[in-house]
XYZ file of C-alpha atoms in Angstrom:
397
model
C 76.814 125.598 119.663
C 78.645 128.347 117.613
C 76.266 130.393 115.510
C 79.522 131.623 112.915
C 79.597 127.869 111.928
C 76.116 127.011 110.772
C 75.109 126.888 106.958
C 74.014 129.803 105.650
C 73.657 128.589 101.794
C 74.583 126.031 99.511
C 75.271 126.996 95.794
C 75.174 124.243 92.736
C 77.041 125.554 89.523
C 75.872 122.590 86.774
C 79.403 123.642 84.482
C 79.830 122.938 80.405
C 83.532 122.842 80.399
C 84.578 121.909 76.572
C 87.238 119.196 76.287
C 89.810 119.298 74.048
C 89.529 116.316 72.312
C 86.155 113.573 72.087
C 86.371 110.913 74.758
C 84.795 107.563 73.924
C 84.285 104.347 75.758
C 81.586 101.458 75.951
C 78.439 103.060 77.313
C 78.817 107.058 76.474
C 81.010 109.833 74.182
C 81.228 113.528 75.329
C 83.187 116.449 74.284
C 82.119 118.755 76.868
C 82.334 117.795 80.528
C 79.654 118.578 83.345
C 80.827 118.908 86.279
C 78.652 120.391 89.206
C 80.832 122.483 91.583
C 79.186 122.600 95.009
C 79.785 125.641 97.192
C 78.902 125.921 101.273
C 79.094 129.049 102.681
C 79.208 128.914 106.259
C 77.672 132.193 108.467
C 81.521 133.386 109.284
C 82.235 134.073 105.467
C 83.876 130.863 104.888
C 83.459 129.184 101.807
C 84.169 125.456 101.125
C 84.172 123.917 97.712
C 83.603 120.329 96.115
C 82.398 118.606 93.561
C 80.803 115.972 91.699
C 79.950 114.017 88.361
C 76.770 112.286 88.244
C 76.247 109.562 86.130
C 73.046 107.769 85.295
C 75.156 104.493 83.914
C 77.239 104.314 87.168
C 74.699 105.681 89.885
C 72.286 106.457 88.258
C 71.995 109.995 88.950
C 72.163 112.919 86.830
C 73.319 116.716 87.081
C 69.380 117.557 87.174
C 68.815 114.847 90.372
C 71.259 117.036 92.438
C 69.514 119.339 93.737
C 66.615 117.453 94.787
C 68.666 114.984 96.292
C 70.134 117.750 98.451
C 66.667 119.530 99.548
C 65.350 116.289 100.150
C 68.231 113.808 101.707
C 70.446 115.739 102.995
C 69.496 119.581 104.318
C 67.087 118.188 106.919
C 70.509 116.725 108.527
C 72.947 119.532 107.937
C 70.155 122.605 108.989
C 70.767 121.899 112.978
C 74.703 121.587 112.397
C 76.264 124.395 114.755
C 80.098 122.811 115.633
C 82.061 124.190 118.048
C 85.486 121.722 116.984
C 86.529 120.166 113.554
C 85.299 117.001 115.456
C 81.851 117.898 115.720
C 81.773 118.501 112.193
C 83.109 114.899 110.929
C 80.163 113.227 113.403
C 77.879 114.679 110.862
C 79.385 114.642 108.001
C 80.759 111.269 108.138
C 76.936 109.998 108.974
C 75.682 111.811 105.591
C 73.346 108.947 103.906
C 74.403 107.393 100.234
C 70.735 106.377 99.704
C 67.874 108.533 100.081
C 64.009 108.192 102.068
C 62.412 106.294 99.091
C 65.712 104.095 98.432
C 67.319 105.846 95.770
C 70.847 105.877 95.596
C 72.490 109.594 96.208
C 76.244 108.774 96.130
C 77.102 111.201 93.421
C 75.175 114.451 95.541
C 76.154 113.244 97.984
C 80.364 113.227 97.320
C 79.722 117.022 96.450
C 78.355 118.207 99.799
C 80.674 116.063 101.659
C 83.637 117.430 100.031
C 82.115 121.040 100.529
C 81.523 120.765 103.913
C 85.341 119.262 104.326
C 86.575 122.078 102.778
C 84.508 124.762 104.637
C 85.289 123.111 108.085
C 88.689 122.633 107.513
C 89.439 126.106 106.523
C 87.469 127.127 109.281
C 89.630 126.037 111.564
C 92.830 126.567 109.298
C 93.553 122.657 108.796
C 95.025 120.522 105.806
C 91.859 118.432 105.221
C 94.309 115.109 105.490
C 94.726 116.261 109.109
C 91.122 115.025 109.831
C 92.301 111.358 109.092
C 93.043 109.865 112.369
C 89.646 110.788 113.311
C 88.330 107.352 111.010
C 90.380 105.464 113.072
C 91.739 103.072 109.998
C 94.365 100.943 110.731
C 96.899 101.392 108.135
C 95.321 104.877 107.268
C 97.391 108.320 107.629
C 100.092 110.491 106.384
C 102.463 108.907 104.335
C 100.334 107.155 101.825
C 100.908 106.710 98.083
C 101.777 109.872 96.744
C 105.035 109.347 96.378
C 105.192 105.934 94.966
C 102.139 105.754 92.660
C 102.474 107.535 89.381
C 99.381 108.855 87.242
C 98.186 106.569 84.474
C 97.329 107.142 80.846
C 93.730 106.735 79.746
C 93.239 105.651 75.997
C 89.719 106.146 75.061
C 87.820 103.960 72.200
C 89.110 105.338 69.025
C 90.323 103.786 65.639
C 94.392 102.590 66.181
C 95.929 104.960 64.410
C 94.414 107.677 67.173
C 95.110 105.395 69.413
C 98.814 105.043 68.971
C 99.238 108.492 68.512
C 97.728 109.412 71.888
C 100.132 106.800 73.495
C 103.353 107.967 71.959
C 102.899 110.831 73.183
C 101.880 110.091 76.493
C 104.974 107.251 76.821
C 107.272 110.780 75.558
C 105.726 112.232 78.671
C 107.131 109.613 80.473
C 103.947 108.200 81.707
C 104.094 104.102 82.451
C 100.513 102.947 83.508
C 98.098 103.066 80.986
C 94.276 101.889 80.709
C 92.502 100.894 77.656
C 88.798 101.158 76.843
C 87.448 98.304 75.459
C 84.101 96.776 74.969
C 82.795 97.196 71.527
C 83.194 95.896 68.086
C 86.354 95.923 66.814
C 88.150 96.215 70.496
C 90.306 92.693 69.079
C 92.528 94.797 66.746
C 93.113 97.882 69.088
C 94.165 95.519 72.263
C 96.170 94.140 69.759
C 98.477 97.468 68.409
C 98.053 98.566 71.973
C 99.550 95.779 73.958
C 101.974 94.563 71.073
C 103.048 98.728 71.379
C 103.641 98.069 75.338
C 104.256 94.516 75.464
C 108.147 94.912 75.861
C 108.303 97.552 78.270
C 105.846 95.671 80.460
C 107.927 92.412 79.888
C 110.927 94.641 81.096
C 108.535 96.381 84.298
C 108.964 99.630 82.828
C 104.972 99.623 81.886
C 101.087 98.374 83.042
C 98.394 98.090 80.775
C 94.847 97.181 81.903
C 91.819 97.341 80.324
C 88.212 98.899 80.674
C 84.732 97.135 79.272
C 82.334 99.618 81.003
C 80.306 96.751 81.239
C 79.917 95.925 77.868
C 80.611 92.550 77.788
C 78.286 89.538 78.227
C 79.333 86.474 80.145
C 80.404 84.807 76.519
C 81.865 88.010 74.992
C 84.342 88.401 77.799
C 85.429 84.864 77.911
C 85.721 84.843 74.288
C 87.973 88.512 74.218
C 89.916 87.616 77.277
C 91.323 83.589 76.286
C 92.006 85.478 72.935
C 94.348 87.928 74.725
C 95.750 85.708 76.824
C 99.399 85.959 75.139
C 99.195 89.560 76.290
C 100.301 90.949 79.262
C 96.580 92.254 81.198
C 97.654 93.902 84.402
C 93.722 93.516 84.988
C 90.075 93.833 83.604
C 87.955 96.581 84.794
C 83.916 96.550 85.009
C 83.798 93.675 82.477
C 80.085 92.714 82.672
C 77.096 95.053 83.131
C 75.765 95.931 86.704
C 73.825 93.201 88.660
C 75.704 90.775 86.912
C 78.222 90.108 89.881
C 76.921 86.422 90.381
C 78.300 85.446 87.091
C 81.711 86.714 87.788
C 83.298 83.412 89.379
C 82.378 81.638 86.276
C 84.873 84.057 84.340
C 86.821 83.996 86.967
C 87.145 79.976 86.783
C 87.587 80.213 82.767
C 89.972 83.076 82.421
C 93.065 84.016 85.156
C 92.797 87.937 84.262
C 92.001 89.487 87.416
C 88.856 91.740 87.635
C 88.587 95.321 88.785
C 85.086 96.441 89.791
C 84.091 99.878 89.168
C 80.252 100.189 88.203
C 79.507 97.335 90.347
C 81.273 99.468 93.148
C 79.728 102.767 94.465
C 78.496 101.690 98.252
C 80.363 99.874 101.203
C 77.598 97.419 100.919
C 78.940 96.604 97.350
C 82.063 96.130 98.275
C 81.083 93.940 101.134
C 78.987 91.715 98.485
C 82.041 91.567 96.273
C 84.307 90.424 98.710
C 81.428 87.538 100.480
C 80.999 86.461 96.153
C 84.856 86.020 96.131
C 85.213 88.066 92.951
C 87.369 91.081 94.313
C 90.651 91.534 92.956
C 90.678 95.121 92.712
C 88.608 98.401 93.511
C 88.431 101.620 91.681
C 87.517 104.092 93.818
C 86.517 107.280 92.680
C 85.357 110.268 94.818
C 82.132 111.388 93.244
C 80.979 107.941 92.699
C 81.587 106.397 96.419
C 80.042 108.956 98.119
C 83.040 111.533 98.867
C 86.646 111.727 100.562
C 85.640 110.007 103.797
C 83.209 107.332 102.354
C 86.531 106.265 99.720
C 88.848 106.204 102.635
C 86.843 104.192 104.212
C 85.998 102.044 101.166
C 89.887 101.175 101.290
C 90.508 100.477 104.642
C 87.869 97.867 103.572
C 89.879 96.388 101.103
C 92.785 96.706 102.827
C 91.314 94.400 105.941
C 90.273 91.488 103.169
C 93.287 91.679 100.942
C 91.911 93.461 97.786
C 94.113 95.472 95.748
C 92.653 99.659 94.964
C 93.403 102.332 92.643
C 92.072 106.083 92.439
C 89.674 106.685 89.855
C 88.274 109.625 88.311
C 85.356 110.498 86.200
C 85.944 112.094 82.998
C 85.826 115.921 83.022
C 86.909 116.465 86.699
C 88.006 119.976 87.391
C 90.919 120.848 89.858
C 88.993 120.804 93.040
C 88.463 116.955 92.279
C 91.620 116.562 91.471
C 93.184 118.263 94.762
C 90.906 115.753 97.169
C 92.512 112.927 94.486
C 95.950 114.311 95.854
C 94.495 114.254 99.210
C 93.353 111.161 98.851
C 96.877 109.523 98.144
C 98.429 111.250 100.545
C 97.126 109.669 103.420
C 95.952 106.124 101.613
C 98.916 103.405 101.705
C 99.101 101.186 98.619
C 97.259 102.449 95.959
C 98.120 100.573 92.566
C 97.007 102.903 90.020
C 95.915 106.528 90.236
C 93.875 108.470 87.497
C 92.924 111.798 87.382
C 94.971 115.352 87.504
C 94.325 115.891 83.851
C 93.675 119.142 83.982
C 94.957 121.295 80.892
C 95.536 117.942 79.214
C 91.825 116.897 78.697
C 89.981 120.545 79.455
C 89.746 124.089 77.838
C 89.228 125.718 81.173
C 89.054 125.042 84.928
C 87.638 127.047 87.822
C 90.871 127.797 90.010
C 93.441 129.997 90.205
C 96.293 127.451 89.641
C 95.110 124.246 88.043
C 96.309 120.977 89.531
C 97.895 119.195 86.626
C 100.227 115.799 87.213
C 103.960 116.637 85.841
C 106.171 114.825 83.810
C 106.212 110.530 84.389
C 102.563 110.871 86.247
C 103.894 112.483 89.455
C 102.253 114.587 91.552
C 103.082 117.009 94.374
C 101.249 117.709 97.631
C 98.292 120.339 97.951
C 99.210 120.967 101.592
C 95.813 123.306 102.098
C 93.989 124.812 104.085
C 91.190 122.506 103.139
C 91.925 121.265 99.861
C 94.251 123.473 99.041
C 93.243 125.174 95.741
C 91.515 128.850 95.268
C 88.497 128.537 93.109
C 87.608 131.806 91.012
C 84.338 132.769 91.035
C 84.113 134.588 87.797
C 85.432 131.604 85.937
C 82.425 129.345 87.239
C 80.194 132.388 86.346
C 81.760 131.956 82.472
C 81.398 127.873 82.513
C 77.594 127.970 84.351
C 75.434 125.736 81.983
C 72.571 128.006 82.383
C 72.762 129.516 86.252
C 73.725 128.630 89.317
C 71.108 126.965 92.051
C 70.800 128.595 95.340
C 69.890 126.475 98.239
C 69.127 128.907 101.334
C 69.321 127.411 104.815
């Protein structure tokens, strides 16, 4: 037991970070992201940062559920944690629940404190926090993952065409080649249409993706009906396209239209991912940090679809600030065969961040290594004292 380790406090900044431009897709709008920053400070002075994105149409949680999810679910595990090794620390980390007493699920919080407590430890003990890897004992998992082969994609969000071309010129002149559509709403037919018309060469040639996005916005009918129609096009995949709970009817599209289905909504626990795959509906996963429970619960949600064949990309929620976006990099640099990456927006979608040098991808999607300590980015305290929402929550242990 080493006293300097324990918890001394937790800190929850709720932030209000404007956006630069109005982000739309089939279930919500927002201009200005919310991000809640999580900070551990640990009784030697070291402080570890993550962060998370709660969503009440994904997990069902909002900013406001944090905190009680953390006095509640979580502190009663984390108060007796003294660790004398990195080790020691993963045991209990790792074990951190993604539902709480009364059955309530607690991914979102949960991703927060995880990725805190990663942090913290790892620059503890001076360590990259993709070191800590080989620890999960993945097959197939470890340095040398995607981050050099996968490219960040576009994001188009639900907008009139016009806007919609616009924002893809100039992301194609950035030299960008993946790109995801929202669709999902009235009017979606036309869009697809200028969209994939726009692309359809350069896919035809390799030199492009496009995939698309309902949010769950589709009924059984609606989807067959707006899938046969865009058959001619070239879908690299559909992503979320009925509602939650609706997973049973997904071999039925499946057997009426070939366009293979990425679950995203329908994906925030390993136990979701293991119905998916026993339904024989998983094509793809989009995994994204905050919603799947943190950095080790997503590793470990692709090594599971590794072991049954399914295909994974890196997701992100809108509004992620650069700490997310450093455990994104972290994420790819130790996860083999990731298909699609989002996220590392950064100056492109946000007014402001909270660290000292933002993590932004660079020209044609790419992105470098953040080779730490931790997760390798220096937050600035006075900028998360400018973005607060109202004040910061202090959680004393």
């Amino acid at each position: 037991m080493d006293q300097r380790t324990q918890i001394n406090r937790i800190t929850l900044w709720p932030l209000a970070i404007p956006m630069k431009r109005r982000f739309s897709h089939a279930t919500h709008e927002r201009e200005v992201a919310d991000p809640v920053v999580v900070a551990v400070e640990l009784a030697n002075g070291v402080v570890g940062w993550g962060e998370t994105l709660p969503r009440p149409y994904v997990t069902g949680e909002t900013v406001e559920s944090v905190r009680p999810a953390v006095e509640q679910a979580l502190l009663p595990l984390l108060a007796p944690l003294h660790p004398t090794c990195l080790p020691e620390a993963l045991e209990v980390i790792d074990a951190l629940p993604t539902i709480d007493p009364d059955g309530r699920p607690i991914s979102a919080a949960r991703a927060g404190i995880e990725m805190a407590l990663l942090d913290a430890y790892c620059r503890c003990w001076s360590r990259w926090v993709g070191d800590v890897v080989g620890w999960l004992g993945l097959a197939g998992i470890g340095v040398g993952g995607s981050l050099k082969q996968v490219r960040y994609s576009g994001v188009l969000s639900a907008d009139e065409p016009r806007r919609v071309l616009r924002s893809l010129w100039k992301m194609r002149w950035f030299g960008l080649r993946d790109f995801k559509l929202k669709v999902g709403f009235d009017g979606d037919q036309e869009l697809v249409a200028a969209v994939a018309g726009r692309l359809s060469g350069a896919i035809r040639r390799g030199r492009a993706t496009l995939r698309l996005d309902a949010n769950g916005g589709w009924t059984l009918d609606r989807a067959v009906e707006r899938l046969s129609a865009w058959r001619e096009w070239p879908i690299a995949c559909i992503e979320q396209p009925l509602p939650r709970g609706h997973e049973h009817r997904l071999g039925e599209l499946k057997r009426q239209v070939p366009t293979p289905i990425m679950h995203d909504e329908s994906l925030t626990t390993l136990a979701d991912a293991e119905k998916l795959i026993a339904l024989r509906v998983a094509d793809f996963f989009n995994i994204r940090l905050s919603k799947n429970g943190g950095w080790l619960a997503s590793i470990r949600l692709a090594g599971l679809a590794r072991r049954h064949g399914v295909g994974y990309q890196l997701g992100c929620m809108v509004g992620e600030t650069s700490i997310l976006s450093a455990a994104g990099r972290a994420f790819l640099a130790v996860v083999p065969g990731v298909e699609f990456a989002e996220g590392s927006y950064g100056g492109f979608l946000l007014r402001d961040d909270v660290v000292e040098q933002p993590v932004r991808f660079g020209y044609g999607g790419r992105g470098r290594l953040l080779p730490g300590p931790g997760w390798g980015v220096q937050v600035r305290p006075e900028r998360l004292r400018r973005l607060v929402a109202d004040r910061p929550i202090e959680i004393v242990l």
